[in-house]
Coordinates of C-alpha atoms in Angstrom, one line a residue:
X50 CA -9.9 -13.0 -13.0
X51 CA -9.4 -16.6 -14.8
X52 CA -11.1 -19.4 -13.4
X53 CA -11.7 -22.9 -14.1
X54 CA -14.2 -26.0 -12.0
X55 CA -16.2 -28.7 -12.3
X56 CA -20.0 -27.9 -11.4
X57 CA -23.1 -30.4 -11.1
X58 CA -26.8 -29.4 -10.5
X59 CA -26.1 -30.1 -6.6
X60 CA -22.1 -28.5 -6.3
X61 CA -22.4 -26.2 -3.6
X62 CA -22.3 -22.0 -3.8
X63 CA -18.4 -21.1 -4.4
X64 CA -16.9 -17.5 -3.9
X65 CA -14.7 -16.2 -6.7
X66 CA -13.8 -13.5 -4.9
X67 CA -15.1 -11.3 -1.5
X68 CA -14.1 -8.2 -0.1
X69 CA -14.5 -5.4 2.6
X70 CA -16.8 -6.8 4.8
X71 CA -19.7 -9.5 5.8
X72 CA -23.4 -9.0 6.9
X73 CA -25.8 -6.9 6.2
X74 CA -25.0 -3.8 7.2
X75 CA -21.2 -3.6 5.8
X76 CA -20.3 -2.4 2.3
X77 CA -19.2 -5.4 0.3
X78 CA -18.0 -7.0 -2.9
X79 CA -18.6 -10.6 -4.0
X80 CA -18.9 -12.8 -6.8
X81 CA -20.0 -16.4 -6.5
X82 CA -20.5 -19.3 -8.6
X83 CA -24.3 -20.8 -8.2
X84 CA -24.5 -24.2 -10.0
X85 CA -27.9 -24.7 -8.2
X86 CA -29.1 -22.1 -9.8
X87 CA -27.0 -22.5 -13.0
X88 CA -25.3 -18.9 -12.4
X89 CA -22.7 -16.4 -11.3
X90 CA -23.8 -14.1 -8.7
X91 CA -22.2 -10.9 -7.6
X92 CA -23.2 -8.4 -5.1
X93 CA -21.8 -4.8 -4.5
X94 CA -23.0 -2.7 -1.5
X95 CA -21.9 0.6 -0.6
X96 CA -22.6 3.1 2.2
X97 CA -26.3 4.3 0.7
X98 CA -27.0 1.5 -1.3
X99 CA -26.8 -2.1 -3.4
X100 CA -26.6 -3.7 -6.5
X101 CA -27.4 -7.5 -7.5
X102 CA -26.2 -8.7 -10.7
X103 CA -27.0 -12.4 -12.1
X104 CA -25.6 -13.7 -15.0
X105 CA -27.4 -17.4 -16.2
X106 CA -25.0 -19.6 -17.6
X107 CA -26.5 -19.9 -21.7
X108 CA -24.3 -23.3 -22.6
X109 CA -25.2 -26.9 -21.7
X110 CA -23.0 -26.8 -17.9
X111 CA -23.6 -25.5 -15.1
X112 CA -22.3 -22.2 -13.8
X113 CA -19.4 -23.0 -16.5
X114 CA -18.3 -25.3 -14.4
X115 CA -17.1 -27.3 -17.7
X116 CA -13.7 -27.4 -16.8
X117 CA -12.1 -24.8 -18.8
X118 CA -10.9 -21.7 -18.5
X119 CA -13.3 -18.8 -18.5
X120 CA -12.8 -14.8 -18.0
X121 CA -15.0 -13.3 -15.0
X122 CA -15.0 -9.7 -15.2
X123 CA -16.8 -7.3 -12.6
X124 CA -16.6 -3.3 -13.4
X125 CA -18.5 -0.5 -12.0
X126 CA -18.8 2.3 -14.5
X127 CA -20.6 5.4 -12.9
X128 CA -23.8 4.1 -11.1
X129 CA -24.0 0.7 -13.7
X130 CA -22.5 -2.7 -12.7
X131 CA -21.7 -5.5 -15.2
X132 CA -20.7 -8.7 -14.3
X133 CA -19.7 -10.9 -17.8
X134 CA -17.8 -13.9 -18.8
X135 CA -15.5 -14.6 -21.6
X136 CA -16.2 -11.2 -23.0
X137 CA -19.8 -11.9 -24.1
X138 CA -22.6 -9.5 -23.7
X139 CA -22.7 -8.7 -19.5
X140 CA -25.6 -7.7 -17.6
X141 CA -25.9 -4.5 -16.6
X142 CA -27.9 -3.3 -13.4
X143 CA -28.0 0.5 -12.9
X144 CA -28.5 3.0 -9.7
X145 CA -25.5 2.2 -7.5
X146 CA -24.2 5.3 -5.6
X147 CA -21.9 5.9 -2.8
X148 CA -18.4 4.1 -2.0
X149 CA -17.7 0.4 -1.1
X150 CA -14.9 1.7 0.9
X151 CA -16.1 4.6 2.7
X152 CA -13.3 7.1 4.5
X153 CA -14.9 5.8 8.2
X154 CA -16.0 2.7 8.6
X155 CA -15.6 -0.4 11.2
X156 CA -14.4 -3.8 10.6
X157 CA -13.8 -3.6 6.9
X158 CA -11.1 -6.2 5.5
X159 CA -9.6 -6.4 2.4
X160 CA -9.7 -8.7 -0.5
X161 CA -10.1 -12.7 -0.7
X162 CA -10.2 -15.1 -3.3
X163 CA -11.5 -18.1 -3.3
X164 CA -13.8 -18.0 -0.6
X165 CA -15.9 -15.8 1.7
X166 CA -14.4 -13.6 4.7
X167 CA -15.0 -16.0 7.3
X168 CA -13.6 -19.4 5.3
X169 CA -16.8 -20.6 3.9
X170 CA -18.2 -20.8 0.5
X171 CA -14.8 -22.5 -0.4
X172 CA -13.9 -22.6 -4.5
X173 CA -12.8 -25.8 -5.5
X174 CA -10.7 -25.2 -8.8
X175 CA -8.1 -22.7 -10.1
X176 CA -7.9 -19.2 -10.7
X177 CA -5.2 -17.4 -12.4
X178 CA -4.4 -13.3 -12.9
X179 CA -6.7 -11.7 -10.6
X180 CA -6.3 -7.9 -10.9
X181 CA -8.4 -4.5 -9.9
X182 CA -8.4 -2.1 -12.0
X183 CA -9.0 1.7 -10.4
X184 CA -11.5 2.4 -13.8
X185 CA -13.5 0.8 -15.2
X186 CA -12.2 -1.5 -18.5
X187 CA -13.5 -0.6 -22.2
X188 CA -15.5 -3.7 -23.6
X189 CA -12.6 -3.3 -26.7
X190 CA -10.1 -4.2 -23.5
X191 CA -12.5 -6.9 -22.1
X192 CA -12.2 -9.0 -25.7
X193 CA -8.9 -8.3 -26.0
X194 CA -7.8 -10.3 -22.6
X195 CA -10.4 -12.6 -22.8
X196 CA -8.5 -13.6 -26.1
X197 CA -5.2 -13.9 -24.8
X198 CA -3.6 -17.2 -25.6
X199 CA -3.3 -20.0 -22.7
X200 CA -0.3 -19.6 -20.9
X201 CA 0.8 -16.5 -22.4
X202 CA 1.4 -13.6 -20.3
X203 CA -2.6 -12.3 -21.3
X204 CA -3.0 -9.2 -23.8
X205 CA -3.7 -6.8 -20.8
X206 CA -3.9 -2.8 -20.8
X207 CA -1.0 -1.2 -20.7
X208 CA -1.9 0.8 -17.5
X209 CA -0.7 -1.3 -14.4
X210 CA -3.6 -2.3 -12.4
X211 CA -3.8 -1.3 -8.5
X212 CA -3.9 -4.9 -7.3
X213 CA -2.3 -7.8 -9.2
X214 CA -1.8 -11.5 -8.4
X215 CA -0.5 -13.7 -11.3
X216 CA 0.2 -16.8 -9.1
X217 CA 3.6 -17.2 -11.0
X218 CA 6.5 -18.9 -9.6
X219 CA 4.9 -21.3 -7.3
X220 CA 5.2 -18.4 -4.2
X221 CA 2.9 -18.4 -2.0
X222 CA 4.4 -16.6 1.0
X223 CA 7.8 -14.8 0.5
X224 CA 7.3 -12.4 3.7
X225 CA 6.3 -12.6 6.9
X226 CA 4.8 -9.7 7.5
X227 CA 4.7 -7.9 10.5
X228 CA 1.0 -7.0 11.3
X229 CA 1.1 -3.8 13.7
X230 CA -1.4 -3.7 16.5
X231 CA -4.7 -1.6 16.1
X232 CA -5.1 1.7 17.5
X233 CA -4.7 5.5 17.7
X234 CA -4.2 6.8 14.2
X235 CA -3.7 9.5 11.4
X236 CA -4.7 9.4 8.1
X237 CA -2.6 9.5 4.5
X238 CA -3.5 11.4 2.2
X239 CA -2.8 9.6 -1.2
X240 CA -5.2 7.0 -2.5
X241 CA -3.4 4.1 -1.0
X242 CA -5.2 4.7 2.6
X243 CA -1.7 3.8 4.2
X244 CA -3.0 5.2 7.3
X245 CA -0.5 5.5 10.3
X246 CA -1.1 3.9 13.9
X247 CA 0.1 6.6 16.5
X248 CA 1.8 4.9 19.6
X249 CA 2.3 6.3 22.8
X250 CA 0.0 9.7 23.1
X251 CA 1.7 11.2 20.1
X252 CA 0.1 14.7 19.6
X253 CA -0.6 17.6 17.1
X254 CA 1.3 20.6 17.5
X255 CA 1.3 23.5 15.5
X256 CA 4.0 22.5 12.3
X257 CA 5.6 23.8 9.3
X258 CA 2.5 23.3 7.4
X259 CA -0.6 23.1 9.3
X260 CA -0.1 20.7 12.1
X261 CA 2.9 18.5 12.7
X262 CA 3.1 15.4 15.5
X263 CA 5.4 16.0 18.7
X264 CA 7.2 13.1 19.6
X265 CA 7.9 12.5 23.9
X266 CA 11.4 10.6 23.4
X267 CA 9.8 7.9 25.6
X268 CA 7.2 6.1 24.0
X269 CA 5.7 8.0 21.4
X270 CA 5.8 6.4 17.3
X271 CA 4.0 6.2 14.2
X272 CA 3.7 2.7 12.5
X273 CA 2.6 2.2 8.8
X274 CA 1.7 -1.4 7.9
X275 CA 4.0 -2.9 5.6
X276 CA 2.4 -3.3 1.7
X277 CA 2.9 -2.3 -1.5
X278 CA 2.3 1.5 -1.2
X279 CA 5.7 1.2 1.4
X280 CA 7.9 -1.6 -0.3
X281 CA 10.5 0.1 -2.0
X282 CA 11.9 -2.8 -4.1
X283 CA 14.9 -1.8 -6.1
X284 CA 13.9 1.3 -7.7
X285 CA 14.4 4.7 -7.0
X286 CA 12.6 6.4 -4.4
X287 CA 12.6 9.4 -2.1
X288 CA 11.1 9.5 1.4
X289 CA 11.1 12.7 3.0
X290 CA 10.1 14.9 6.2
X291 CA 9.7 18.2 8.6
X292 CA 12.0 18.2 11.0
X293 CA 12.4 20.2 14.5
X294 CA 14.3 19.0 17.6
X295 CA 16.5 20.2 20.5
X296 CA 20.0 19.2 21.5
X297 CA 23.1 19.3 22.4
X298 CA 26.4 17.4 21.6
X299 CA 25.5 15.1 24.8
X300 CA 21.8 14.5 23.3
X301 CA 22.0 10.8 22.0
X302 CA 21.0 9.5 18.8
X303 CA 17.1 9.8 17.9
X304 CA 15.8 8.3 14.8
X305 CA 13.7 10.2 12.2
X306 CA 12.5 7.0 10.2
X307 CA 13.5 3.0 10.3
X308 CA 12.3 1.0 7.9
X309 CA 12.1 -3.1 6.9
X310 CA 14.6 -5.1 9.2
X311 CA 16.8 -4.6 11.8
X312 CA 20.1 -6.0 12.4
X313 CA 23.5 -6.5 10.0
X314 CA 21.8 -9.0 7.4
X315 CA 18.6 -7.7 6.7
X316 CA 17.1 -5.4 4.4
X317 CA 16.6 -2.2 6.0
X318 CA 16.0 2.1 5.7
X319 CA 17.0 4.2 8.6
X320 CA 17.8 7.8 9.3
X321 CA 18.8 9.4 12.6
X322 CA 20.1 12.3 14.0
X323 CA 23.3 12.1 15.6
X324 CA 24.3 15.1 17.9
X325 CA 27.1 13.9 19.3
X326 CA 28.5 14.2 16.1
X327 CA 26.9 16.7 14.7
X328 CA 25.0 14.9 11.3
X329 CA 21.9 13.1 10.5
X330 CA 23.1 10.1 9.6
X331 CA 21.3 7.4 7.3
X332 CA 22.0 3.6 6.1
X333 CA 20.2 1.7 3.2
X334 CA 21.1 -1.8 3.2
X335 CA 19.5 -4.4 0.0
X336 CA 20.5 -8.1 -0.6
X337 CA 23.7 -7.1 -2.1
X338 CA 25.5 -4.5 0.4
X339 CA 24.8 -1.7 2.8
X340 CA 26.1 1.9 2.4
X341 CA 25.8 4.8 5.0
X342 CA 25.9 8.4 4.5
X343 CA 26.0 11.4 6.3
X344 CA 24.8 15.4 6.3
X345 CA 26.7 17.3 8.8
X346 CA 25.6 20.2 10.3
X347 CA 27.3 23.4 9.3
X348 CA 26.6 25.7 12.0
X349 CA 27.2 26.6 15.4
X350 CA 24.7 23.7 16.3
X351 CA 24.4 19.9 17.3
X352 CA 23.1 17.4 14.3
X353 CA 20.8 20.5 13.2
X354 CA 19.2 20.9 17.0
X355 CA 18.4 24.3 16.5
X356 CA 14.6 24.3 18.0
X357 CA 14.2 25.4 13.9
X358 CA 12.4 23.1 11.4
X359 CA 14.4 21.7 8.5
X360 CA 13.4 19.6 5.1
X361 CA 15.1 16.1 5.0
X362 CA 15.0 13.8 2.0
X363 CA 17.1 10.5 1.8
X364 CA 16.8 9.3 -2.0
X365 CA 17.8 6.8 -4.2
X366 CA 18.9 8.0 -7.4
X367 CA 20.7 7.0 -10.2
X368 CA 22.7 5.0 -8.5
X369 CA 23.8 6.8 -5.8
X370 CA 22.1 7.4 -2.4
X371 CA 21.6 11.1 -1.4
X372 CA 20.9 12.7 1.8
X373 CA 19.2 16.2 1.4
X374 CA 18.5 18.4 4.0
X375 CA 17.1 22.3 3.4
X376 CA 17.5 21.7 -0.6
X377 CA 21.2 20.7 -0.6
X378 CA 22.7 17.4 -0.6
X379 CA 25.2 17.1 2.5
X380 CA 25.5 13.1 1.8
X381 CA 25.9 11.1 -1.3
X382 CA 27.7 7.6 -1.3
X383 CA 27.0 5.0 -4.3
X384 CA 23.8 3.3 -3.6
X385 CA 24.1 -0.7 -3.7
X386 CA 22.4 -2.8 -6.1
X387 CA 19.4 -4.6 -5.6
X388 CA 15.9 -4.8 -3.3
X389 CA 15.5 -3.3 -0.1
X390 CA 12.4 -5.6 0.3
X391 CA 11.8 -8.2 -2.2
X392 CA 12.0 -11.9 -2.1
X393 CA 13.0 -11.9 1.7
X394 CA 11.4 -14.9 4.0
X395 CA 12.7 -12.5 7.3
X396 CA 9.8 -10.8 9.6
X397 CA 9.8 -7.7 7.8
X398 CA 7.9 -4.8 9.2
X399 CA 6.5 -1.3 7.6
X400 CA 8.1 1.8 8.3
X401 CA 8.5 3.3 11.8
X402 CA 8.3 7.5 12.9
X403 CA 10.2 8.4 16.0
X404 CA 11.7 5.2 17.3
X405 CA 13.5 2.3 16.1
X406 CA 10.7 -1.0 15.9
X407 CA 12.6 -2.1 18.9
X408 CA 11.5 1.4 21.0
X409 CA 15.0 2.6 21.5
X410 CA 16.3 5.7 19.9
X411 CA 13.5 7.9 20.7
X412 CA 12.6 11.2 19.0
X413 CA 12.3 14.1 21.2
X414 CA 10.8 16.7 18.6
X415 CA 8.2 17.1 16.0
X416 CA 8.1 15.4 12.5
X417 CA 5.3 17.2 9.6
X418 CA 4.6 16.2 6.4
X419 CA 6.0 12.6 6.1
X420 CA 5.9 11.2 2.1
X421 CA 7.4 8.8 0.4
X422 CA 7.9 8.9 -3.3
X423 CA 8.0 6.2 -5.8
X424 CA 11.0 8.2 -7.7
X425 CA 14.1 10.3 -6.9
X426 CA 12.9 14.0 -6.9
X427 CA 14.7 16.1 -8.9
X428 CA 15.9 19.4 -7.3
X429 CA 13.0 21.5 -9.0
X430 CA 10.8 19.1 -7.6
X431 CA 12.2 18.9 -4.0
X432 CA 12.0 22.8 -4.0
X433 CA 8.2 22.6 -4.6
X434 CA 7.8 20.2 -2.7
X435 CA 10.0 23.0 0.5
X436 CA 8.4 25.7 -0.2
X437 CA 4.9 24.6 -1.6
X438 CA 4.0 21.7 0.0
X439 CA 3.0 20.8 -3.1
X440 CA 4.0 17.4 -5.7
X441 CA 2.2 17.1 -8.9
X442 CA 1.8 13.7 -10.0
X443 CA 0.7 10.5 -8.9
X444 CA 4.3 8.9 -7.6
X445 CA 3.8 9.6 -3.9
X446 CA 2.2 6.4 -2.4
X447 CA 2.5 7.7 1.5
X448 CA 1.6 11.3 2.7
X449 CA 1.2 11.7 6.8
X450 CA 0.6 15.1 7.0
X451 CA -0.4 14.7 11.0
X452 CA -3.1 17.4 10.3
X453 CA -5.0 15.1 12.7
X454 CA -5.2 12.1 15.2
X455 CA -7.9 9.8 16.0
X456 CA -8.5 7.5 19.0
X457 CA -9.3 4.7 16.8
X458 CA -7.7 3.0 13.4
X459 CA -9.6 4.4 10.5
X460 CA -11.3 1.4 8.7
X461 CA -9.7 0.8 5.1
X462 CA -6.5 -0.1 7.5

């Protein structure tokens, strides 16, 4: 991150940045500015151990609190951490093991800037293009950003970083974001921790692949939090899941997934099985326009109630928006231009298993293997992904594959 102060000998102890958790006993990530002591300080604890890193300010200010703009870089290579500024030589401690964000854990948070956790240690100046990088950058990288010209758009790796805030455009809250209560989970698989909350007793049952989750068509949901691992933007995506249910053409409509808003002007994902008239049924709707399309069921049954399990994948592509089901595309209808998520100031929520947000449409059946897929599948891929189980490649960001339930949230959620 870029940051910029003013320090004295008696300016009090300012956080850069903080993350994961407070106290003794929680893993943790900090760096703060120590004019006292003439310093930047950073601390990294993990599950099994810690790592203290000081680095004295060499010039005539304090802390370089001059003023002007400086470059603080924190990376963890293997067991070393560095801590530097402006690209000269860091320091280096070595010995750190185990993970700052361990699988299981309680209370962990996420990441602040510009002060601690709990609202203390507040920094008084500016900061500008804070990023985390999932590796750790080449000293060759390092120099090159910290000589990016001032108020260009910084000579950065090409690789995207996994968290990036560039402050730009003056916003400062574009969503209100829909928080889902705590509870009863089950975990994702990808790195992004998107961990699901389970609502109303939702339990494992043998699946197509391993365990699925049996939903009560009462009460029973899953709720992932809305972030960037689930905002779909404008580009093209795939979300896709097992599905086995019951019915009859006087079974009413159940939804599979619901996603973003509800109502007709917001920004919204649903799809829902419709017996009564025999289909599954889906609607995408971004600032622009809304289009709807529909698979219908081809045998002797209601909206593929068969008591049999079958693949479903709704995808944007090209274009056009496609509803799959059992590897062939029933439903394709030109997809509408534009964001299914951002730059709305509505309260939009995450994505919703089983049940609209509002409760109503209930799933009676069992959902397994739940992704969604930063791209539009092609057929190869959607036939691996059938018959395999299996996607090569990094473009899934959410992967419930209800092998499990807990009774509590997991604690990177």
């Amino acid at each position: 991150m870029w940051f910029r102060y003013a320090a004295g000998s008696t300016t009090p102890d300012q956080a850069l940045v903080w993350a994961y958790g407070t106290g003794s006993s929680s893993p943790q990530l900090w760096v703060r500015a120590q004019p006292s002591q003439d310093r930047l300080y950073a601390w990294v604890q993990t599950d099994t151990g810690t790592a203290a890193v000081a680095l004295p300010d060499a010039t005539s200010t304090r802390s370089f609190g001059d003023g002007a703009w400086h470059l603080m870089t924190l990376t963890r290579s293997a067991d070393k951490v560095s801590l530097g500024v402006d690209a000269r030589t860091p320091v280096t401690v070595s010995g750190l093991t185990g993970s700052l964000t361990p699988a299981q854990g309680s209370g962990q948070q996420g990441v602040r800037v510009g002060s601690k956790l709990d609202d203390t240690s507040v920094f008084d100046g500016d900061v500008d293009e804070f990023r985390i990088y999932h590796r750790a950058l080449t000293t060759a990288e390092i120099s090159t950003v910290a000589g990016s010209t001032a108020g260009s758009s910084g000579s950065y790796p090409a690789d995207l970083p996994a968290l990036w805030w560039s402050f730009e455009n003056q916003y400062t809250g574009a969503k209100d974001v829909v928080r889902p209560a705590a509870g009863p989970a089950t975990p994702d698989s990808t790195v992004h921790c998107g961990h699901g909350f389970v609502r109303g007793g939702a339990a494992t049952v043998p699946g197509r692949f391993g365990n699925a989750l049996a939903f009560d068509g009462s009460n029973d949901a899953v709720d992932l939090p809305y972030g960037a691992a689930t905002a779909l933007g404008s580009a093209d995506f795939t979300v896709s899941t097992w599905l086995k249910y019951s019915a009859t053409t006087a079974s009413p409509d159940q939804v599979l997934v619901w996603a973003y808003g509800t109502g007709a002007s917001e920004r919204q994902i649903w799809l829902r099985a419709q017996p009564a008239q025999d289909r599954l049924y889906a609607a995408f709707e971004t600032d622009t326009a809304t289009t709807v399309v529909a698979a219908v069921d081809g045998s002797g049954e209601a909206g593929f109630g068969d008591g049999a399990w079958h693949h479903v994948a709704l995808q944007r592509a090209d274009g056009q928006l496609r509803l799959i089901v059992d590897g062939v595309t029933l439903g394709s209808a030109a997809a509408p231009a534009g964001s299914v998520t951002t730059g709305d100031t509505y309260a939009v929520d995450g994505f919703r298993l089983g049940a609209k947000p509002d409760g109503t449409n209930p799933l009676t059946g069992s959902l397994d293997e739940f992704r969604i897929t930063r791209k539009a599948l092609s057929a190869d891929g959607l036939t691996t992904l059938r018959t395999q189980n299996s996607l090569p490649g990094t473009a899934t960001s959410t992967w419930l594959p209800f092998q499990v339930t807990t009774g509590a949230e997991f604690g990177r959620m």
